[in-house]
CSV table of C-alpha atoms and ligand atoms in Angstrom, one decimal:
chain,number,residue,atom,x,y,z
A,1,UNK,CA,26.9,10.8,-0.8
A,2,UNK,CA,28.7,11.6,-4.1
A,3,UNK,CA,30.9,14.6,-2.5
A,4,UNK,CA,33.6,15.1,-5.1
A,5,UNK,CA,36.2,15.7,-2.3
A,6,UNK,CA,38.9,13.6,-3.3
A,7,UNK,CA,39.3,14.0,-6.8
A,8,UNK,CA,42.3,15.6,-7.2
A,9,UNK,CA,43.5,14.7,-3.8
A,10,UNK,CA,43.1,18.0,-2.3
A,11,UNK,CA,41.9,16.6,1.1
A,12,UNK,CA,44.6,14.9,1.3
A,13,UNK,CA,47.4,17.8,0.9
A,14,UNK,CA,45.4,19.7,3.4
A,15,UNK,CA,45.6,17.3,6.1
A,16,UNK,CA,47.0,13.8,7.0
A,17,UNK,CA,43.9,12.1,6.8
A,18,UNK,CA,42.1,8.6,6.5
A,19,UNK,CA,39.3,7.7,5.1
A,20,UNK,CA,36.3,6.3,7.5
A,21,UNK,CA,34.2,4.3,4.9
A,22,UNK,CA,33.0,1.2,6.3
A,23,UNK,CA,34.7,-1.7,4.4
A,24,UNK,CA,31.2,-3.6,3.8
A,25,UNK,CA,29.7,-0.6,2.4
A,26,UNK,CA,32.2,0.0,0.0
A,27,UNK,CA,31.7,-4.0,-1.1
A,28,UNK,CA,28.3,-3.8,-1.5
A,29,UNK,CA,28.6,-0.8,-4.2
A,30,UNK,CA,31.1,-2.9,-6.0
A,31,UNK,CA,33.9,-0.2,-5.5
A,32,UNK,CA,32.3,1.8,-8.2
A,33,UNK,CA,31.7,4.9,-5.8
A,34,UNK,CA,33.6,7.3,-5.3
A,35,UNK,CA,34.4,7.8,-1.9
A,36,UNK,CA,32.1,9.7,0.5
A,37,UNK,CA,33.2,11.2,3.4
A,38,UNK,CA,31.5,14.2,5.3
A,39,UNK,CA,33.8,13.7,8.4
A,40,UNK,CA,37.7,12.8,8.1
A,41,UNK,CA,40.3,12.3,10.0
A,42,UNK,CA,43.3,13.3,10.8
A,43,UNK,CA,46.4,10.7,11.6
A,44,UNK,CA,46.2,11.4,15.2
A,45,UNK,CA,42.6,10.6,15.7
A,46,UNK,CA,41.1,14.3,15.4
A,47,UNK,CA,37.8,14.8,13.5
A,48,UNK,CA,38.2,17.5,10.7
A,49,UNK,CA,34.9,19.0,9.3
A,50,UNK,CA,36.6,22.1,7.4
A,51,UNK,CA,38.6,19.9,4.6
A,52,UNK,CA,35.7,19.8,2.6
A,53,UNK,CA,37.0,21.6,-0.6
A,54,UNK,CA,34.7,25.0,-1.9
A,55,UNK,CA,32.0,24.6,-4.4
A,56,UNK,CA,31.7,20.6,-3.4
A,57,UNK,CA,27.8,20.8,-2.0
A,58,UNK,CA,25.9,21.3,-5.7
A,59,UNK,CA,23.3,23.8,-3.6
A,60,UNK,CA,23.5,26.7,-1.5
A,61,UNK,CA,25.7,26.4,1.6
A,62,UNK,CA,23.4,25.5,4.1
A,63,UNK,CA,26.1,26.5,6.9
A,64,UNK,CA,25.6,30.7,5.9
A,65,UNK,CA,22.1,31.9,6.6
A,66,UNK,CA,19.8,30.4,8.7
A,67,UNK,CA,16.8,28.3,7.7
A,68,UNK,CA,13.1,29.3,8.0
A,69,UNK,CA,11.4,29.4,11.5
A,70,UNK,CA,9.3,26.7,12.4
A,71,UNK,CA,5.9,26.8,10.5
A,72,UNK,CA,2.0,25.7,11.1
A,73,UNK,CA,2.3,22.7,8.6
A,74,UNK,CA,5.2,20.7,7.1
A,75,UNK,CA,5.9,20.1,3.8
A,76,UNK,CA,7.7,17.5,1.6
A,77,UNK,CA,11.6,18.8,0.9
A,78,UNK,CA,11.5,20.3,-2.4
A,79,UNK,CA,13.4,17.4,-3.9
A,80,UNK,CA,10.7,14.9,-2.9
A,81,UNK,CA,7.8,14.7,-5.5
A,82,UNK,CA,5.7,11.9,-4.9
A,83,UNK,CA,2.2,12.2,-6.6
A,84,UNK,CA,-0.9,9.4,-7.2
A,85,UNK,CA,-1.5,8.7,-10.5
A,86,UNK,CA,-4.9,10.1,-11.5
A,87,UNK,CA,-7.7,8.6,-13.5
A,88,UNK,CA,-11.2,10.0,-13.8
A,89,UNK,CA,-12.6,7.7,-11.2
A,90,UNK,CA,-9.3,7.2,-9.1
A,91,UNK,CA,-5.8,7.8,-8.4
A,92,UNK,CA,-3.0,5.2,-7.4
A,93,UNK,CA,-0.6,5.4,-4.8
A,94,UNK,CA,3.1,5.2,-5.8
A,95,UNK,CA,4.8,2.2,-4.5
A,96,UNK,CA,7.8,2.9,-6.2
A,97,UNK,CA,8.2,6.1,-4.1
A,98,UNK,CA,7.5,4.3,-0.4
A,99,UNK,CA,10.3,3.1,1.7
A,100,UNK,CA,8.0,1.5,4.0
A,101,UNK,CA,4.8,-0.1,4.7
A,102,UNK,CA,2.5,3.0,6.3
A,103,UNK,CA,1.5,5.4,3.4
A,104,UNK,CA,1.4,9.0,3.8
A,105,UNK,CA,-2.4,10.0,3.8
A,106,UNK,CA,-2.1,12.6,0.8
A,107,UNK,CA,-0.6,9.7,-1.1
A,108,UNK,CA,-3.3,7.3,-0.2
A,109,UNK,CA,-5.4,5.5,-3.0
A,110,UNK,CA,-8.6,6.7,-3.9
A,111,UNK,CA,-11.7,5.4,-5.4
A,112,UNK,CA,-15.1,6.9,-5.6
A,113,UNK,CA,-17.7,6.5,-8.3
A,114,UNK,CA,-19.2,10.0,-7.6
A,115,UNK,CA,-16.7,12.5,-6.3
A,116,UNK,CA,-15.2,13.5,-2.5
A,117,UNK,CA,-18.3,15.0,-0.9
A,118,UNK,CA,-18.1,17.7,1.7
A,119,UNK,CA,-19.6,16.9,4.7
A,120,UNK,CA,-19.9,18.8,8.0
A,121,UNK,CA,-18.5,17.2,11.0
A,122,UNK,CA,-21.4,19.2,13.3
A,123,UNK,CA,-23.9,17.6,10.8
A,124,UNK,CA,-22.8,14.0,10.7
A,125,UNK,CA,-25.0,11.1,11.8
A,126,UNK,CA,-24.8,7.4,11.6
A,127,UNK,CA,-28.1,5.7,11.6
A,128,UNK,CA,-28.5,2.1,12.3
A,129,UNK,CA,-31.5,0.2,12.1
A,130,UNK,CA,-33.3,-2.8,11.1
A,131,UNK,CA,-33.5,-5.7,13.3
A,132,UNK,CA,-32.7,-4.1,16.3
A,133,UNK,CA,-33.9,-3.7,19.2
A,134,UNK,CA,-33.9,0.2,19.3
A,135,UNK,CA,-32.7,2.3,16.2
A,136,UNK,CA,-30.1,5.2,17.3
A,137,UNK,CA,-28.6,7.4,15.4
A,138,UNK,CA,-25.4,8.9,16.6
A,139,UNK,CA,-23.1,12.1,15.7
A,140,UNK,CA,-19.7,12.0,15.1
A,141,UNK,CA,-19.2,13.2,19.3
A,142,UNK,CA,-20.8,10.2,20.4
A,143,UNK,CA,-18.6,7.7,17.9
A,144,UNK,CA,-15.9,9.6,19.7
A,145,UNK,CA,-16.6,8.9,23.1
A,146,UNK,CA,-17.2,5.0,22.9
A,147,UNK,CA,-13.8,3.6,23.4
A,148,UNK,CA,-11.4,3.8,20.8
A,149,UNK,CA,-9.1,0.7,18.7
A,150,UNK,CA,-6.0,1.3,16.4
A,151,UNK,CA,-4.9,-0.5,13.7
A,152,UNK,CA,-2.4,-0.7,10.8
A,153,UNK,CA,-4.3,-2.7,8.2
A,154,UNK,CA,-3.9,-2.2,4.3
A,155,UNK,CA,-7.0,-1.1,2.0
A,156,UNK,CA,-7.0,-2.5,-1.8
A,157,UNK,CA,-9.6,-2.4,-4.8
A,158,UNK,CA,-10.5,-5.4,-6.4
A,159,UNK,CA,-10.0,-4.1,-9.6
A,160,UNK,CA,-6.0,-3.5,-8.5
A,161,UNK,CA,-5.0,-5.0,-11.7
A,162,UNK,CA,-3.3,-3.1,-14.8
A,163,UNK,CA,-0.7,-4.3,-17.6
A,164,UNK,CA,0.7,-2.7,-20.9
A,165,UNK,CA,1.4,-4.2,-23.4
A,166,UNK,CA,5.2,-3.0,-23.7
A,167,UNK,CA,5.9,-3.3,-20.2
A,168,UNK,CA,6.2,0.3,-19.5
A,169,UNK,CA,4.2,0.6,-16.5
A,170,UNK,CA,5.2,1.1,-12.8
A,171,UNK,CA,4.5,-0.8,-9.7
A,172,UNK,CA,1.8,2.2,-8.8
A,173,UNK,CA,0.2,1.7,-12.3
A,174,UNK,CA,0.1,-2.0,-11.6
A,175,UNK,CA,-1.0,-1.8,-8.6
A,176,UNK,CA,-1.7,1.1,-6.7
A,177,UNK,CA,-5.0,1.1,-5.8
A,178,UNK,CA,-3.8,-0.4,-2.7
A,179,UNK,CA,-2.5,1.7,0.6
A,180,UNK,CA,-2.0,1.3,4.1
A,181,UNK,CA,-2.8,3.2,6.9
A,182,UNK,CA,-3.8,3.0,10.6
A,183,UNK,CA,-6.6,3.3,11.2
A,184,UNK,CA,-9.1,4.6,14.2
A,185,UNK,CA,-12.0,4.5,15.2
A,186,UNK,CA,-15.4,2.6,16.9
A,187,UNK,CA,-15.4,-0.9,16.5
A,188,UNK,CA,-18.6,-2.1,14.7
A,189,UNK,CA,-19.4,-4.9,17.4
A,190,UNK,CA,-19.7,-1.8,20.2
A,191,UNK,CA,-22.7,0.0,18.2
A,192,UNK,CA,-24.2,-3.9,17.6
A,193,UNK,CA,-24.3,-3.8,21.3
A,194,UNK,CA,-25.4,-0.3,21.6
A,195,UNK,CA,-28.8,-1.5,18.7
A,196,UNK,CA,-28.9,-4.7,20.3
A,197,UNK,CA,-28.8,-6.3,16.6
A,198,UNK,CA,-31.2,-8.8,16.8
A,199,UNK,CA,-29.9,-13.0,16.4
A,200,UNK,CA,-32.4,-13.0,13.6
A,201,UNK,CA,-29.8,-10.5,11.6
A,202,UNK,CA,-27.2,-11.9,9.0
A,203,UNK,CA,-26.7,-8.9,7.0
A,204,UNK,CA,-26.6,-5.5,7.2
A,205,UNK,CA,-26.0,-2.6,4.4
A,206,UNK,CA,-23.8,0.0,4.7
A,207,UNK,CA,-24.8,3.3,3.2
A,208,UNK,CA,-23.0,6.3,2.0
A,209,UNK,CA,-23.8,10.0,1.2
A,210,UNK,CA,-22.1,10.7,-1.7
A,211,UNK,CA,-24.0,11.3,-5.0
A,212,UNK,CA,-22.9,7.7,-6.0
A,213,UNK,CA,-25.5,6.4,-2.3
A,214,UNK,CA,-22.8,3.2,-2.6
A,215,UNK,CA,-24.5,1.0,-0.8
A,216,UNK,CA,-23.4,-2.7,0.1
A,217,UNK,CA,-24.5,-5.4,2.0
A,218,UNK,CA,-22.3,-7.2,4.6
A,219,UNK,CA,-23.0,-10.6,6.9
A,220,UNK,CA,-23.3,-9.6,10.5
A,221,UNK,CA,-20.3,-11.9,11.3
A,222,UNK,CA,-18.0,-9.6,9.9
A,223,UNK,CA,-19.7,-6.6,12.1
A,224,UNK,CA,-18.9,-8.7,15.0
A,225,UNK,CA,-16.0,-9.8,14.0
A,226,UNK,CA,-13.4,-6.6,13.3
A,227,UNK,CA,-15.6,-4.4,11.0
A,228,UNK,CA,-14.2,-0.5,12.4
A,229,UNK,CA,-16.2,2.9,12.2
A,230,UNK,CA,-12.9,4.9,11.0
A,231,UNK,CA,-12.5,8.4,11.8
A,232,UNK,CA,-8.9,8.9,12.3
A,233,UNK,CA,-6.1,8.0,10.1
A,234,UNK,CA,-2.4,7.8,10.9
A,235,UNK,CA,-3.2,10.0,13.8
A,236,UNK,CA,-5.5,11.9,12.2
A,237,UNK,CA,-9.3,13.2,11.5
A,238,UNK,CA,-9.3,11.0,8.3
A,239,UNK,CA,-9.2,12.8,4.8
A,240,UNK,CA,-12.2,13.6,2.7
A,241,UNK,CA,-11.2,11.5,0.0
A,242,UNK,CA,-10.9,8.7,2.4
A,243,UNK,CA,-14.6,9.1,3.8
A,244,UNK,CA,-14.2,12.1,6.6
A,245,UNK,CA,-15.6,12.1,8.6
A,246,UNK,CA,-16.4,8.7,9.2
A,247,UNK,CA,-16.4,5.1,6.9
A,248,UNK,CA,-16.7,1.8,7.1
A,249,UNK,CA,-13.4,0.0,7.5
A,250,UNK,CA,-13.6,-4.2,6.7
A,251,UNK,CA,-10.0,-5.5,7.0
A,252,UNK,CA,-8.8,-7.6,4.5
A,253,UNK,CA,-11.8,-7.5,2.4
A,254,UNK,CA,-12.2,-6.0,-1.3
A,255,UNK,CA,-12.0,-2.1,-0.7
A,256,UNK,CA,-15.9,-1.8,-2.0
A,257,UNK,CA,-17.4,-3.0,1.1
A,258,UNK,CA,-15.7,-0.2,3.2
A,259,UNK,CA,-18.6,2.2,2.6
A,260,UNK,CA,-17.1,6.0,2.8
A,261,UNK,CA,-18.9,9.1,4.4
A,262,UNK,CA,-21.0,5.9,5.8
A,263,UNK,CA,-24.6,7.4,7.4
A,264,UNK,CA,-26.7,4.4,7.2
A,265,UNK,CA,-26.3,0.8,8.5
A,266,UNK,CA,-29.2,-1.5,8.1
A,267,UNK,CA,-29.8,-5.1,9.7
A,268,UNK,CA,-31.3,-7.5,7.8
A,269,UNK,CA,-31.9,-11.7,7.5
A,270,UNK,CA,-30.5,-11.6,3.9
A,271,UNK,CA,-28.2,-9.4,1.4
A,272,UNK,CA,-29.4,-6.4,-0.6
A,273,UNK,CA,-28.7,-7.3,-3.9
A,274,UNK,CA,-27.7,-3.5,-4.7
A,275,UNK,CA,-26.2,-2.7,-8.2
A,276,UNK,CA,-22.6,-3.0,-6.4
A,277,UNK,CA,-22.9,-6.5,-5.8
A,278,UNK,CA,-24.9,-7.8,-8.8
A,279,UNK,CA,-24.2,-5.8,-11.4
A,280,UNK,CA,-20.5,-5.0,-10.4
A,281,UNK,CA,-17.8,-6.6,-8.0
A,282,UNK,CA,-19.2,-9.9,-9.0
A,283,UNK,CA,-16.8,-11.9,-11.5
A,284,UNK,CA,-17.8,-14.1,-13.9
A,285,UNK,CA,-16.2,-17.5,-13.9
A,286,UNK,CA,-16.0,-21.5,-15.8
A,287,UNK,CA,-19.5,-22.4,-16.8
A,288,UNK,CA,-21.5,-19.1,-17.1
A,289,UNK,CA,-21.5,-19.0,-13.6
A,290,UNK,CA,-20.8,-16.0,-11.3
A,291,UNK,CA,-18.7,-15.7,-8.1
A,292,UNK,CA,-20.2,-13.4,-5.8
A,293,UNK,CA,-19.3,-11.5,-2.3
A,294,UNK,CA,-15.9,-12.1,-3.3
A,295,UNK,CA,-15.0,-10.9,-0.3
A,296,UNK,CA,-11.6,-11.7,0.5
A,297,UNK,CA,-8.5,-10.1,-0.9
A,298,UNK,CA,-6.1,-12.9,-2.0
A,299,UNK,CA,-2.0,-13.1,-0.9
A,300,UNK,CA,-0.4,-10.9,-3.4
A,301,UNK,CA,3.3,-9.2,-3.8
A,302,UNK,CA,4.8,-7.3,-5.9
A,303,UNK,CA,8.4,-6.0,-6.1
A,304,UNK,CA,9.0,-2.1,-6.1
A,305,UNK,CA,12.7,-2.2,-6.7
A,306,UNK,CA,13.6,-2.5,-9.1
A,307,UNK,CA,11.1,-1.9,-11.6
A,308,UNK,CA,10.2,0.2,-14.7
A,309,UNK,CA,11.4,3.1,-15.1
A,310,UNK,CA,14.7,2.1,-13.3
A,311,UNK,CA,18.4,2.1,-14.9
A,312,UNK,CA,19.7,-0.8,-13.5
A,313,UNK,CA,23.6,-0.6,-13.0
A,314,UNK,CA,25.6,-4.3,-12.2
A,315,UNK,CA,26.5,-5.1,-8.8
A,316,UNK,CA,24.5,-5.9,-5.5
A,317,UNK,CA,20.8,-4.4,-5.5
A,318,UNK,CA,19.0,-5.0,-2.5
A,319,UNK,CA,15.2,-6.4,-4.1
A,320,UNK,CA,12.7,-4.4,-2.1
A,321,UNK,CA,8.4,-5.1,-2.3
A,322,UNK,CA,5.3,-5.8,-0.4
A,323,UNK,CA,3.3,-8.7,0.1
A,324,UNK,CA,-0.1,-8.7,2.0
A,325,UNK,CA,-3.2,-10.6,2.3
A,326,UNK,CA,-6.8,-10.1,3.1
A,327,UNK,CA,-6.6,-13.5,4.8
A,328,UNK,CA,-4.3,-13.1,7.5
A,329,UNK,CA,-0.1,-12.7,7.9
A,330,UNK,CA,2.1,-13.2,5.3
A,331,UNK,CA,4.1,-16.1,6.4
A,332,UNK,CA,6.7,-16.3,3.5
A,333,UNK,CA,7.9,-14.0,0.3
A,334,UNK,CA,9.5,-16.0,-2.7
A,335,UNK,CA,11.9,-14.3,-4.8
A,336,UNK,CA,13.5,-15.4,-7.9
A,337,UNK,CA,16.1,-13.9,-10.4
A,338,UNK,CA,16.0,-16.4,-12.6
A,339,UNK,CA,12.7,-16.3,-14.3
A,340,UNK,CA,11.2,-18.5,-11.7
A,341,UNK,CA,13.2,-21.4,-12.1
A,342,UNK,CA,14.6,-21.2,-8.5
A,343,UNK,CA,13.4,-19.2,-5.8
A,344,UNK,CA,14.7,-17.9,-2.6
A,345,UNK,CA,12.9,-16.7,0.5
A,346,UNK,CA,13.1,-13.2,1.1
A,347,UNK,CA,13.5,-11.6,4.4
A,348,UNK,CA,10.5,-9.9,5.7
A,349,UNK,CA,10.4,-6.3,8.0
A,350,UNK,CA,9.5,-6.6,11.3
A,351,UNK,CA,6.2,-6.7,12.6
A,352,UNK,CA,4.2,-8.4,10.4
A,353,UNK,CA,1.0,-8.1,10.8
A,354,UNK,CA,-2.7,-9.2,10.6
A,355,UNK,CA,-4.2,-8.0,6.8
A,356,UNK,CA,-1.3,-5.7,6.5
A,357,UNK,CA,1.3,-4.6,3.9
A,358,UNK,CA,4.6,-6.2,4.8
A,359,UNK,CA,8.2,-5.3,3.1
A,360,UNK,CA,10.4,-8.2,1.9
A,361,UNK,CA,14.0,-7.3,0.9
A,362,UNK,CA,16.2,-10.1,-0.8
A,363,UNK,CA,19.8,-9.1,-1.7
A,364,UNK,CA,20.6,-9.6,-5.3
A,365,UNK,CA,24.4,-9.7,-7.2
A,366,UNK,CA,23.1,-8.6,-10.7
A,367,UNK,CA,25.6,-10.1,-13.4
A,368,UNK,CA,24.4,-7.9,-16.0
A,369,UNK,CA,23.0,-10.7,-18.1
A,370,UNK,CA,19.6,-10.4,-18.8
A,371,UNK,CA,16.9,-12.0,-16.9
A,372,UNK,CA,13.3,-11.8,-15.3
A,373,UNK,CA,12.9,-11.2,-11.2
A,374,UNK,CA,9.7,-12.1,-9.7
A,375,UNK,CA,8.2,-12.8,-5.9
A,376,UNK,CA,5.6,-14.8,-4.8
A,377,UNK,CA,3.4,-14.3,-1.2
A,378,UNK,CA,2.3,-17.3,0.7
A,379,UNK,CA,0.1,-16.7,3.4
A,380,UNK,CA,-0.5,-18.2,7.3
A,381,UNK,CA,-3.2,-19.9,5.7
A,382,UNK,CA,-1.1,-21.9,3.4
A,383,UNK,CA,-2.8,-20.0,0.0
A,384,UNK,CA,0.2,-19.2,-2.2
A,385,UNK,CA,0.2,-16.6,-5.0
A,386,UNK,CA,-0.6,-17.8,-8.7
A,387,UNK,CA,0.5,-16.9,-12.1
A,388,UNK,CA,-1.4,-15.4,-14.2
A,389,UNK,CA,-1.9,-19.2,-16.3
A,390,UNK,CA,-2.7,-20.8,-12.9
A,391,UNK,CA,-5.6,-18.2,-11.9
A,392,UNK,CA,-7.0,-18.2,-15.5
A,393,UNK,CA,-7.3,-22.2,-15.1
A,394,UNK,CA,-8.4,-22.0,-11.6
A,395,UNK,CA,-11.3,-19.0,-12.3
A,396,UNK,CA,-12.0,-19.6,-16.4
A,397,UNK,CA,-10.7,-16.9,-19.3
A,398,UNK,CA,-13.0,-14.1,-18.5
A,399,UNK,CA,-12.5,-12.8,-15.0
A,400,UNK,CA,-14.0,-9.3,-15.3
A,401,UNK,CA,-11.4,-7.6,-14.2
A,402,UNK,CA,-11.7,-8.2,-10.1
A,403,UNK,CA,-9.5,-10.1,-8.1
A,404,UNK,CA,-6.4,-10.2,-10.1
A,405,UNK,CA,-3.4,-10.9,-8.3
A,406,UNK,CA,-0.8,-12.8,-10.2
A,407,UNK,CA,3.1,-12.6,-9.9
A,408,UNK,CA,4.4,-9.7,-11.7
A,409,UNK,CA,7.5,-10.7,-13.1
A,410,UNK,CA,10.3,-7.8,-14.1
A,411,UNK,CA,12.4,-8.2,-17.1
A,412,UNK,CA,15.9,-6.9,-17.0
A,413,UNK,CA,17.6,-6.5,-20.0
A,414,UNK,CA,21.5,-6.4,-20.5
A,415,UNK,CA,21.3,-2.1,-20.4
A,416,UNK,CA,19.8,-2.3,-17.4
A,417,UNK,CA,16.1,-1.0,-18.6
A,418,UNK,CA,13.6,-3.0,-16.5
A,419,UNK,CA,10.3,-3.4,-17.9
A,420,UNK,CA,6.9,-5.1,-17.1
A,421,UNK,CA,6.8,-8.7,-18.7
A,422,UNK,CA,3.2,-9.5,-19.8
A,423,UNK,CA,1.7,-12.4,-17.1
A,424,UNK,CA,1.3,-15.5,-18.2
B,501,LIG,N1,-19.5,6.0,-0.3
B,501,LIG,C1,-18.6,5.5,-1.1
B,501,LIG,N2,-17.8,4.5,-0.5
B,501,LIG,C2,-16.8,3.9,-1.2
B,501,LIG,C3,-16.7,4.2,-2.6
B,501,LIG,C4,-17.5,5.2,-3.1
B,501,LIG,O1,-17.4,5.6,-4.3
B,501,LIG,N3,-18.5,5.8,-2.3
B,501,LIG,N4,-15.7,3.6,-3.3
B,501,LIG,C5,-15.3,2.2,-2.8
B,501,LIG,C6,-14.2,1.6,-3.5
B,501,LIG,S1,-14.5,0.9,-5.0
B,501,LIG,C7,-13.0,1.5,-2.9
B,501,LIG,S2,-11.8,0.6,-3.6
B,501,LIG,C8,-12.7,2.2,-1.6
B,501,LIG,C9,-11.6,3.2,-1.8
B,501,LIG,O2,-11.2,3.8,-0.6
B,501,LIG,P1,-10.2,5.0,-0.6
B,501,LIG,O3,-10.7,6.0,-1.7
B,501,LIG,O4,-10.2,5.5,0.8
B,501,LIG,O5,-8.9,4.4,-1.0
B,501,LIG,O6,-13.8,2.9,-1.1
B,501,LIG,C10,-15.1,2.3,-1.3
B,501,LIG,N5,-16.0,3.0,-0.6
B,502,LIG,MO1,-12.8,-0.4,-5.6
């Protein structure tokens, strides 16, 4: 955009020109841009591509030599270089990086408590049994030829929670372990049919063949209900790190319960009581007491721009995030800019959908006095998104780390450096 082609007027004495820069455009960067112009022209109306000036494109001139034939796979453009944020026992996406809701597969979260096992497609089995009326086991072909269902739904740990102490910490260290996909597959309630799970069932576990055997049990009604056997994502054989080549996909629930590289579902009258739901993924809360199959992933937002390690420069800034929630649409996104003393509703990108990401955008005149910006998710079913003080109250002090989902507020100080402000 920053062309230096009219700095020292030289378009100008080469032709009889005037500038085409929408006049809304120009407002909306404050007038602080230079002007940039590709196309110009001339006073009688005739488009002039050659009056841009030698040396103004920074790289190579892309007009000279052709580019590279077309290839087997794509790439990223060389200038592009998104990458997760790795831990030993996951890797976050980066929200900052995303301009929309669907994220790439090679930037998808990922959790696993043993390592990405290789497993052979030819090889592959589901086995469901229990209280059935006829275990089967079926191959990965035979998932295949049932019919198929789509759907764009986000996945999110419930341990999606980080903060630092002096604020230096991006949206993806925040709170990328959470990614959205579409996803592929069987539905869950077609192989039911296939068993014939018995009314006598209420739970079944879900089994997977990595060395970690995660197991977790699930009440049938969620089988029934829109539980997926996932083999595709966005269009394709889903990745190994996402459970190729086939998982357990339970929308809007706490990422745990969809069981990757899933070979074993068993029906039962009650739950397991596996290490994954006793030991872990259960929080404690008031009173000694423990909340357990915390299933659902609460309404939660959080704004991606701007945020830490952005330069923040006066003027209009168009506030970009996502809100979603395990328990249905988000109905409304809250933003303030004024340390939550008044809030504004933020407009959301069409479609929004069922237990799915969703961008809000709310456009902001920055004064360049300091303040704090923050958004808040409500959600069809009326739940709104708490501080931090309100879920502490609600839940007790120690909430072992699961289901955290408070407003993240985003302090802007007067040189523009935008920084993480501890919850409260
Ligand atoms: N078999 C198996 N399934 C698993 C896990 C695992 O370690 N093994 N991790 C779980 C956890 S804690 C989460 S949050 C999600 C992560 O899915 P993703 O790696 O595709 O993002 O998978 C769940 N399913
Ligand atoms: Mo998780």
């Amino acid at each position: 955009m920053n062309l230096p082609v009219d700095k020292n007027n030289t378009i100008k004495d080469k032709a009889e020109i005037s500038f085409q820069q929408p006049f809304s455009r120009r407002k909306l960067l404050g007038g602080a841009a230079t002007a940039a112009v590709v196309l110009v022209q001339t006073a009688i109306g005739k488009t002039v591509q050659a009056a841009i000036p030698e040396g103004a494109f920074i790289h190579d001139d892309p007009t000279k030599k052709p580019g590279p034939l077309p290839s087997l796979l794509g790439s990223r453009s060389q200038f592009e270089k998104p990458v997760r944020l790795p831990s030993d026992t996951s890797s976050r996406t980066p929200l900052q990086d995303l301009y929309s809701t669907l994220t790439p597969a090679d930037l998808h979260y990922e959790r696993h408590h043993a390592g990405v096992p290789t497993i052979n497609p030819e090889a592959y089995e589901l086995y469901i049994h229990g209280l059935v009326e006829k275990s089967m086991k079926f191959t990965l072909a035979d998932l295949k030829r049932f019919p198929a269902f789509s759907r764009i739904c986000f996945l999110e740990c419930s341990g999606n929670y980080r903060s630092k102490a002096d604020g230096k910490i991006t949206p993806q260290g925040i709170a990328g372990l959470t990614s959205q996909s579409e996803w592929t597959g069987v539905m869950l309630s077609t192989l039911f049919r296939e068993v014939g799970v018995k009314p006598k069932a209420t739970w079944f576990l879900a089994e997977g063949s990595d060395a970690a055997v995660m197991t977790r049990s699930i009440p049938v009604a969620k089988g029934w209900h829109d539980a997926m056997i996932a083999y595709a994502q966005n269009g394709e054989a889903i990745r190994p790190e996402q459970g190729y080549p086939a998982r357990l996909f339970l929308p809007g629930w706490e990422g745990n319960t969809s069981v990757k590289w899933l070979r074993r579902l068993e029906l039962s009258d009650a739950p397991f009581m596996t290490r994954e739901e006793t030991s872990k993924y259960t929080e404690p809360i008031k009173d000694g007491k423990i909340r357990q199959f915390s299933f659902d992933m609460d309404a939660r937002s959080i704004i991606t721009f701007p945020a830490y390690p952005v330069q923040l420069e006066k003027g209009w800034i168009e506030i970009r995030g996502i809100a979603w929630s395990g328990r249905g649409k988000i109905s409304k996104v809250e933003v303030s800019t004024d340390a939550g003393k008044t809030w504004q509703v933020a407009r959301l990108q069409e479609p929004v959908l069922d237990k799915a990401h969703t961008y809000f955008r709310h456009l902001w005149q920055w004064n360049g006095n300091e303040t704090e910006i923050m958004s808040r998710a409500l959600d069809e079913t009326g739940y709104r998104q708490p501080t931090m003080s309100q879920l502490l109250a609600a839940r007790g002090e120690s909430t072992g780390g699961y289901h955290l989902n408070p407003i993240t507020t985003w302090l802007v100080k007067q040189d523009g450096q935008v920084l993480n402000k501890p919850d409260r």
